[in-house]
PDB file of C-alpha atoms in Angstrom:
ATOM      1  CA  ASN C   1      -7.545 -14.427 -12.186  1.00 62.00           C
ATOM      2  CA  ALA C   2      -6.223 -10.497 -13.310  1.00 78.00           C
ATOM      3  CA  GLY C   3      -6.601  -8.717  -9.924  1.00 94.00           C
ATOM      4  CA  VAL C   4      -5.844  -5.809 -10.733  1.00 96.00           C
ATOM      5  CA  THR C   5      -3.501  -4.634 -13.730  1.00 96.00           C
ATOM      6  CA  GLN C   6      -2.029  -1.758 -14.170  1.00 97.00           C
ATOM      7  CA  THR C   7      -0.384  -0.401 -18.073  1.00 97.00           C
ATOM      8  CA  PRO C   8       1.853   0.410 -19.353  1.00 97.00           C
ATOM      9  CA  LYS C   9       4.963  -1.457 -16.544  1.00 96.00           C
ATOM     10  CA  PHE C  10       7.830   1.000 -18.048  1.00 96.00           C
ATOM     11  CA  GLN C  11       7.397   4.188 -19.589  1.00 96.00           C
ATOM     12  CA  VAL C  12      10.018   6.838 -20.049  1.00 97.00           C
ATOM     13  CA  LEU C  13       8.599  10.626 -20.735  1.00 96.00           C
ATOM     14  CA  LYS C  14      10.377  14.536 -21.436  1.00 97.00           C
ATOM     15  CA  THR C  15       9.580  16.927 -19.444  1.00 97.00           C
ATOM     16  CA  GLY C  16       5.966  18.386 -20.645  1.00 97.00           C
ATOM     17  CA  GLN C  17       4.908  15.547 -22.361  1.00 97.00           C
ATOM     18  CA  SER C  18       1.343  14.020 -21.318  1.00 96.00           C
ATOM     19  CA  MET C  19       0.716  10.806 -20.671  1.00 96.00           C
ATOM     20  CA  THR C  20      -2.333   8.519 -19.462  1.00 97.00           C
ATOM     21  CA  LEU C  21      -1.454   5.370 -17.200  1.00 98.00           C
ATOM     22  CA  GLN C  22      -4.130   3.141 -16.689  1.00 97.00           C
ATOM     23  CA  CYS C  23      -5.821   0.776 -14.602  1.00 98.00           C
ATOM     24  CA  ALA C  24      -8.528  -1.885 -14.064  1.00 98.00           C
ATOM     25  CA  GLN C  25     -10.021  -4.461 -11.607  1.00 97.00           C
ATOM     26  CA  ASP C  26     -11.795  -7.388 -12.052  1.00 96.00           C
ATOM     27  CA  MET C  27     -12.909  -7.853  -8.683  1.00 96.00           C
ATOM     28  CA  ASN C  28     -15.851  -5.813  -8.566  1.00 95.00           C
ATOM     29  CA  HIS C  29     -14.781  -2.868  -5.906  1.00 95.00           C
ATOM     30  CA  ASN C  30     -15.905  -0.052  -5.218  1.00 94.00           C
ATOM     31  CA  SER C  31     -13.267   1.538  -4.111  1.00 94.00           C
ATOM     32  CA  MET C  32      -9.474   2.381  -6.545  1.00 95.00           C
ATOM     33  CA  TYR C  33      -6.424   4.274  -5.589  1.00 95.00           C
ATOM     34  CA  TRP C  34      -3.304   5.997  -7.381  1.00 97.00           C
ATOM     35  CA  TYR C  35      -0.540   5.802  -4.901  1.00 96.00           C
ATOM     36  CA  ARG C  36       2.922   6.894  -5.954  1.00 96.00           C
ATOM     37  CA  GLN C  37       6.062   5.255  -3.988  1.00 95.00           C
ATOM     38  CA  ASP C  38       9.401   6.889  -3.832  1.00 93.00           C
ATOM     39  CA  PRO C  39      12.533   5.729  -1.837  1.00 86.00           C
ATOM     40  CA  GLY C  40      12.254   7.122   1.588  1.00 81.00           C
ATOM     41  CA  MET C  41       8.525   8.241   1.253  1.00 83.00           C
ATOM     42  CA  GLY C  42       6.663   5.274   1.506  1.00 84.00           C
ATOM     43  CA  LEU C  43       3.677   5.227  -0.500  1.00 90.00           C
ATOM     44  CA  ARG C  44       1.818   8.492  -0.970  1.00 92.00           C
ATOM     45  CA  LEU C  45      -1.762   8.409  -2.338  1.00 93.00           C
ATOM     46  CA  ILE C  46      -2.882  10.472  -5.012  1.00 95.00           C
ATOM     47  CA  TYR C  47      -5.977  10.435  -5.930  1.00 95.00           C
ATOM     48  CA  TYR C  48      -8.683   8.114  -4.916  1.00 94.00           C
ATOM     49  CA  SER C  49     -12.320   6.921  -6.042  1.00 94.00           C
ATOM     50  CA  ALA C  50     -14.521   5.549  -3.035  1.00 91.00           C
ATOM     51  CA  SER C  51     -17.225   4.716  -6.007  1.00 91.00           C
ATOM     52  CA  GLU C  52     -18.213   5.090  -9.666  1.00 91.00           C
ATOM     53  CA  GLY C  53     -18.742   8.177 -10.624  1.00 89.00           C
ATOM     54  CA  THR C  54     -16.796   9.795  -7.341  1.00 93.00           C
ATOM     55  CA  THR C  55     -12.926  11.370  -7.205  1.00 95.00           C
ATOM     56  CA  ASP C  56     -11.592  13.217  -4.387  1.00 93.00           C
ATOM     57  CA  LYS C  57      -7.765  14.096  -3.890  1.00 94.00           C
ATOM     58  CA  GLY C  58      -5.111  12.386  -2.048  1.00 91.00           C
ATOM     59  CA  GLU C  59      -2.189  13.917  -0.325  1.00 90.00           C
ATOM     60  CA  VAL C  60      -0.363  14.786  -3.254  1.00 95.00           C
ATOM     61  CA  PRO C  61      -3.091  15.222  -6.115  1.00 96.00           C
ATOM     62  CA  ASN C  62      -1.221  18.756  -7.962  1.00 96.00           C
ATOM     63  CA  GLY C  63      -0.301  17.987 -11.291  1.00 96.00           C
ATOM     64  CA  TYR C  64      -2.337  14.664 -11.760  1.00 98.00           C
ATOM     65  CA  ASN C  65      -5.860  14.143 -13.201  1.00 97.00           C
ATOM     66  CA  VAL C  66      -8.063  11.012 -12.512  1.00 98.00           C
ATOM     67  CA  SER C  67     -11.069   9.815 -14.195  1.00 97.00           C
ATOM     68  CA  ARG C  68     -13.394   6.862 -12.871  1.00 96.00           C
ATOM     69  CA  LEU C  69     -14.865   5.445 -16.409  1.00 88.00           C
ATOM     70  CA  ASN C  70     -16.594   2.836 -15.081  1.00 95.00           C
ATOM     71  CA  LYS C  71     -16.410   0.592 -11.708  1.00 96.00           C
ATOM     72  CA  ARG C  72     -13.745  -1.128 -13.142  1.00 97.00           C
ATOM     73  CA  GLU C  73     -10.829   1.219 -14.787  1.00 97.00           C
ATOM     74  CA  PHE C  74      -9.361   4.516 -13.167  1.00 98.00           C
ATOM     75  CA  SER C  75      -7.067   6.030 -15.276  1.00 98.00           C
ATOM     76  CA  LEU C  76      -4.211   8.606 -13.573  1.00 98.00           C
ATOM     77  CA  ARG C  77      -3.213  11.363 -16.242  1.00 98.00           C
ATOM     78  CA  LEU C  78       0.200  13.520 -15.987  1.00 97.00           C
ATOM     79  CA  GLU C  79      -1.134  16.457 -18.423  1.00 93.00           C
ATOM     80  CA  SER C  80       2.994  18.271 -18.154  1.00 96.00           C
ATOM     81  CA  ALA C  81       5.372  16.188 -17.083  1.00 96.00           C
ATOM     82  CA  ALA C  82       8.110  17.097 -14.634  1.00 97.00           C
ATOM     83  CA  PRO C  83      11.238  15.236 -13.621  1.00 97.00           C
ATOM     84  CA  SER C  84       9.535  15.428  -9.697  1.00 96.00           C
ATOM     85  CA  GLN C  85       7.060  13.106 -11.147  1.00 97.00           C
ATOM     86  CA  THR C  86       9.697  10.254 -11.778  1.00 97.00           C
ATOM     87  CA  SER C  87       8.257   7.643  -9.507  1.00 97.00           C
ATOM     88  CA  VAL C  88       6.183   4.044  -8.898  1.00 97.00           C
ATOM     89  CA  TYR C  89       2.903   4.361  -9.706  1.00 98.00           C
ATOM     90  CA  PHE C  90       0.249   2.115  -8.173  1.00 97.00           C
ATOM     91  CA  CYS C  91      -2.753   1.406  -8.806  1.00 97.00           C
ATOM     92  CA  ALA C  92      -5.436  -0.248  -5.501  1.00 96.00           C
ATOM     93  CA  SER C  93      -8.854  -1.490  -4.665  1.00 95.00           C
ATOM     94  CA  SER C  94     -10.715  -2.743  -1.835  1.00 93.00           C
ATOM     95  CA  GLU C  95     -14.518  -3.834  -1.934  1.00 92.00           C
ATOM     96  CA  ASP C  96     -14.912  -0.773   0.568  1.00 86.00           C
ATOM     97  CA  GLY C  97     -12.595   1.911   2.131  1.00 82.00           C
ATOM     98  CA  HIS C  98     -12.136   0.296   4.701  1.00 81.00           C
ATOM     99  CA  GLN C  99     -11.330  -3.559   3.718  1.00 83.00           C
ATOM    100  CA  PRO C 100      -7.399  -4.935   2.480  1.00 86.00           C
ATOM    101  CA  GLN C 101      -6.289  -3.048  -0.341  1.00 90.00           C
ATOM    102  CA  HIS C 102      -5.384  -5.438  -3.742  1.00 94.00           C
ATOM    103  CA  PHE C 103      -2.379  -3.302  -5.349  1.00 95.00           C
ATOM    104  CA  GLY C 104      -1.083  -4.048  -8.925  1.00 96.00           C
ATOM    105  CA  ASP C 105       2.335  -4.614  -9.803  1.00 94.00           C
ATOM    106  CA  GLY C 106       2.689  -0.697 -10.842  1.00 96.00           C
ATOM    107  CA  THR C 107       4.055   1.500 -13.484  1.00 97.00           C
ATOM    108  CA  ARG C 108       7.414   3.084 -13.104  1.00 97.00           C
ATOM    109  CA  LEU C 109       7.846   6.348 -14.848  1.00 97.00           C
ATOM    110  CA  SER C 110      10.917   8.457 -15.651  1.00 97.00           C
ATOM    111  CA  ILE C 111      10.475  11.877 -16.762  1.00 97.00           C
ATOM    112  CA  LEU C 112      13.633  13.349 -18.300  1.00 95.00           C
TER     113      LEU C 112
ATOM    114  CA  GLY J   1      -3.975  12.847   9.756  1.00 73.00           C
ATOM    115  CA  GLU J   2      -2.582   9.850  11.020  1.00 80.00           C
ATOM    116  CA  ASP J   3       1.397   8.926  11.600  1.00 88.00           C
ATOM    117  CA  VAL J   4       2.065   5.354  11.348  1.00 93.00           C
ATOM    118  CA  GLU J   5       5.893   4.663  11.951  1.00 94.00           C
ATOM    119  CA  GLN J   6       7.736   1.700  11.512  1.00 95.00           C
ATOM    120  CA  SER J   7      11.413   0.978  11.429  1.00 91.00           C
ATOM    121  CA  LEU J   8      13.414   1.325   8.540  1.00 92.00           C
ATOM    122  CA  PHE J   9      15.602  -2.406   8.147  1.00 96.00           C
ATOM    123  CA  LEU J  10      15.700  -5.637  10.605  1.00 97.00           C
ATOM    124  CA  SER J  11      18.356  -8.446   9.569  1.00 98.00           C
ATOM    125  CA  VAL J  12      17.859 -11.701  11.044  1.00 98.00           C
ATOM    126  CA  ARG J  13      18.872 -15.331  10.240  1.00 97.00           C
ATOM    127  CA  GLU J  14      16.917 -18.556   8.449  1.00 97.00           C
ATOM    128  CA  GLY J  15      15.152 -19.831  11.068  1.00 97.00           C
ATOM    129  CA  ASP J  16      15.078 -17.111  13.346  1.00 97.00           C
ATOM    130  CA  SER J  17      12.238 -15.342  14.407  1.00 97.00           C
ATOM    131  CA  SER J  18      11.559 -11.577  13.391  1.00 97.00           C
ATOM    132  CA  VAL J  19       9.514  -9.318  14.468  1.00 98.00           C
ATOM    133  CA  ILE J  20       8.703  -6.085  12.736  1.00 98.00           C
ATOM    134  CA  ASN J  21       7.128  -3.126  15.074  1.00 97.00           C
ATOM    135  CA  CYS J  22       4.656  -0.387  14.143  1.00 96.00           C
ATOM    136  CA  THR J  23       3.208   2.532  16.048  1.00 96.00           C
ATOM    137  CA  TYR J  24       0.247   4.520  15.155  1.00 94.00           C
ATOM    138  CA  THR J  25      -1.526   7.825  16.587  1.00 92.00           C
ATOM    139  CA  ASP J  26      -5.036   6.937  15.956  1.00 87.00           C
ATOM    140  CA  SER J  27      -6.982   5.806  18.906  1.00 83.00           C
ATOM    141  CA  SER J  28      -9.922   5.070  16.734  1.00 84.00           C
ATOM    142  CA  SER J  29      -8.069   2.943  14.127  1.00 84.00           C
ATOM    143  CA  THR J  30     -10.661   0.039  13.604  1.00 85.00           C
ATOM    144  CA  TYR J  31      -7.995  -2.543  10.967  1.00 91.00           C
ATOM    145  CA  LEU J  32      -4.765  -2.275  10.584  1.00 94.00           C
ATOM    146  CA  TYR J  33      -3.342  -4.075   7.681  1.00 95.00           C
ATOM    147  CA  TRP J  34       0.756  -5.870   7.572  1.00 97.00           C
ATOM    148  CA  TYR J  35       1.483  -5.676   3.801  1.00 97.00           C
ATOM    149  CA  LYS J  36       4.513  -7.977   2.095  1.00 97.00           C
ATOM    150  CA  GLN J  37       5.969  -6.175  -1.167  1.00 95.00           C
ATOM    151  CA  GLU J  38       8.981  -7.614  -3.317  1.00 94.00           C
ATOM    152  CA  PRO J  39      11.320  -6.307  -5.784  1.00 90.00           C
ATOM    153  CA  GLY J  40       9.506  -5.226  -8.449  1.00 87.00           C
ATOM    154  CA  ALA J  41       5.627  -6.431  -7.587  1.00 90.00           C
ATOM    155  CA  GLY J  42       2.992  -4.430  -5.729  1.00 92.00           C
ATOM    156  CA  LEU J  43       2.223  -4.941  -1.965  1.00 94.00           C
ATOM    157  CA  GLN J  44       0.408  -8.099  -1.036  1.00 95.00           C
ATOM    158  CA  LEU J  45      -1.266  -8.640   1.923  1.00 94.00           C
ATOM    159  CA  LEU J  46      -0.292 -10.394   4.080  1.00 95.00           C
ATOM    160  CA  THR J  47      -2.702 -10.220   6.927  1.00 95.00           C
ATOM    161  CA  TYR J  48      -5.325  -7.802   8.837  1.00 93.00           C
ATOM    162  CA  ILE J  49      -6.599  -7.752  12.647  1.00 93.00           C
ATOM    163  CA  PHE J  50      -9.943  -5.943  13.914  1.00 91.00           C
ATOM    164  CA  SER J  51      -9.319  -3.342  16.125  1.00 88.00           C
ATOM    165  CA  ASN J  52     -10.996  -5.204  19.060  1.00 89.00           C
ATOM    166  CA  MET J  53      -8.485  -8.042  18.841  1.00 90.00           C
ATOM    167  CA  ASP J  54      -5.547  -8.845  20.659  1.00 92.00           C
ATOM    168  CA  MET J  55      -3.472 -11.273  18.419  1.00 95.00           C
ATOM    169  CA  LYS J  56      -4.022 -13.460  15.473  1.00 95.00           C
ATOM    170  CA  GLN J  57      -2.276 -16.213  13.606  1.00 96.00           C
ATOM    171  CA  ASP J  58      -1.734 -17.435  10.916  1.00 92.00           C
ATOM    172  CA  GLN J  59       0.816 -20.321   9.608  1.00 95.00           C
ATOM    173  CA  ARG J  60       4.015 -18.479  10.313  1.00 96.00           C
ATOM    174  CA  LEU J  61       2.561 -14.908  11.382  1.00 97.00           C
ATOM    175  CA  THR J  62       1.436 -13.878  13.815  1.00 97.00           C
ATOM    176  CA  VAL J  63       0.097 -10.137  15.036  1.00 97.00           C
ATOM    177  CA  LEU J  64      -0.113  -8.792  18.248  1.00 97.00           C
ATOM    178  CA  LEU J  65      -2.346  -5.815  19.021  1.00 96.00           C
ATOM    179  CA  ASN J  66      -1.704  -3.054  21.870  1.00 94.00           C
ATOM    180  CA  LYS J  67      -4.721  -0.487  21.825  1.00 92.00           C
ATOM    181  CA  LYS J  68      -3.390   1.162  24.434  1.00 92.00           C
ATOM    182  CA  ASP J  69       0.307   1.589  23.088  1.00 94.00           C
ATOM    183  CA  LYS J  70      -1.345   1.885  19.281  1.00 94.00           C
ATOM    184  CA  HIS J  71       1.660  -0.612  19.218  1.00 95.00           C
ATOM    185  CA  LEU J  72       1.515  -3.385  16.407  1.00 96.00           C
ATOM    186  CA  SER J  73       3.654  -5.917  15.706  1.00 97.00           C
ATOM    187  CA  LEU J  74       4.499  -8.625  12.849  1.00 98.00           C
ATOM    188  CA  ARG J  75       6.118 -11.875  13.933  1.00 98.00           C
ATOM    189  CA  ILE J  76       7.379 -14.503  11.301  1.00 98.00           C
ATOM    190  CA  ALA J  77       8.606 -17.549  12.683  1.00 98.00           C
ATOM    191  CA  ASP J  78      11.348 -19.641  11.419  1.00 98.00           C
ATOM    192  CA  THR J  79      12.246 -17.092   8.918  1.00 98.00           C
ATOM    193  CA  GLN J  80      13.049 -18.058   5.673  1.00 97.00           C
ATOM    194  CA  THR J  81      15.331 -16.072   2.273  1.00 96.00           C
ATOM    195  CA  GLY J  82      11.999 -15.887   0.925  1.00 95.00           C
ATOM    196  CA  ASP J  83      10.867 -13.894   3.245  1.00 97.00           C
ATOM    197  CA  SER J  84      13.516 -10.869   2.895  1.00 97.00           C
ATOM    198  CA  ALA J  85      10.814  -7.991   1.180  1.00 97.00           C
ATOM    199  CA  ILE J  86       9.712  -5.329   2.423  1.00 96.00           C
ATOM    200  CA  TYR J  87       6.705  -5.002   4.880  1.00 97.00           C
ATOM    201  CA  PHE J  88       4.436  -2.400   5.264  1.00 96.00           C
ATOM    202  CA  CYS J  89       1.968  -1.794   8.235  1.00 96.00           C
ATOM    203  CA  ALA J  90      -1.209   0.383   7.821  1.00 94.00           C
ATOM    204  CA  CYS J  91      -4.107   1.628   9.112  1.00 92.00           C
ATOM    205  CA  PHE J  92      -7.425   2.827   8.545  1.00 90.00           C
ATOM    206  CA  SER J  93      -8.956   5.648  10.640  1.00 83.00           C
ATOM    207  CA  GLY J  94     -11.464   5.410  11.597  1.00 72.00           C
ATOM    208  CA  GLY J  95     -11.430   9.565  11.958  1.00 64.00           C
ATOM    209  CA  TYR J  96     -10.405  10.220   9.295  1.00 64.00           C
ATOM    210  CA  GLN J  97     -11.892   7.872   7.364  1.00 71.00           C
ATOM    211  CA  LYS J  98      -8.379   6.465   5.597  1.00 82.00           C
ATOM    212  CA  VAL J  99      -5.971   3.936   4.982  1.00 89.00           C
ATOM    213  CA  THR J 100      -2.814   5.863   6.180  1.00 90.00           C
ATOM    214  CA  PHE J 101       0.406   3.166   5.369  1.00 92.00           C
ATOM    215  CA  GLY J 102       3.591   2.805   7.279  1.00 93.00           C
ATOM    216  CA  ILE J 103       7.003   3.821   5.037  1.00 94.00           C
ATOM    217  CA  GLY J 104       7.874  -0.025   5.387  1.00 95.00           C
ATOM    218  CA  THR J 105      10.951  -2.543   6.823  1.00 97.00           C
ATOM    219  CA  LYS J 106      12.660  -4.479   4.404  1.00 96.00           C
ATOM    220  CA  LEU J 107      13.875  -7.524   5.934  1.00 98.00           C
ATOM    221  CA  GLN J 108      16.993  -9.124   5.745  1.00 97.00           C
ATOM    222  CA  VAL J 109      17.029 -12.599   6.038  1.00 97.00           C
ATOM    223  CA  ILE J 110      20.761 -13.985   6.375  1.00 96.00           C
ATOM    224  CA  PRO J 111      21.804 -17.571   5.435  1.00 92.00           C
TER     225      PRO J 111
END
């Protein structure tokens, strides 16, 4: 009963490098989300996908791209990493937009 | 957009009750959630309440909703050291059709 699985758990990048964070859910949920969590800032929504084939910007989309590969998978890409993107990234899914979200354990990303 | 506010920190003694408070601004919020985050982990759903309810009880947890004041609270009875964590309030706004999270309240339980 995996729920939401994120890979990798930890990553260190140099400024300017690119990387894709992977997320998969096995609950047959329609909606998926990417958040970043920073000290004193709470959770901020980067992008979300209300259903397979659709993606929309959240509160802080600049510097990121996403792909909803299929119903299970939703990836987040940093094309040219910047130190300001050092954060903990969480993927979440829900049956629909108003249903409770289920979270992965996060990816801790440091950009030097 | 909607604002969801919580106090940053709460300290209680083991065995006492904890009350974590949250206020929100959108009166059309339909679903209101409480999540728990332990160190190094993701957010775990504790409970949620629909806007047509005033109270929900689930074992040691009691959620109270005052729609008039747009105030939500989470009471943890007989607080244990394992309850030490960050607690997030979140609201689904019917008007904005999205979930907004509070900043989180760090609960410290003193043995």
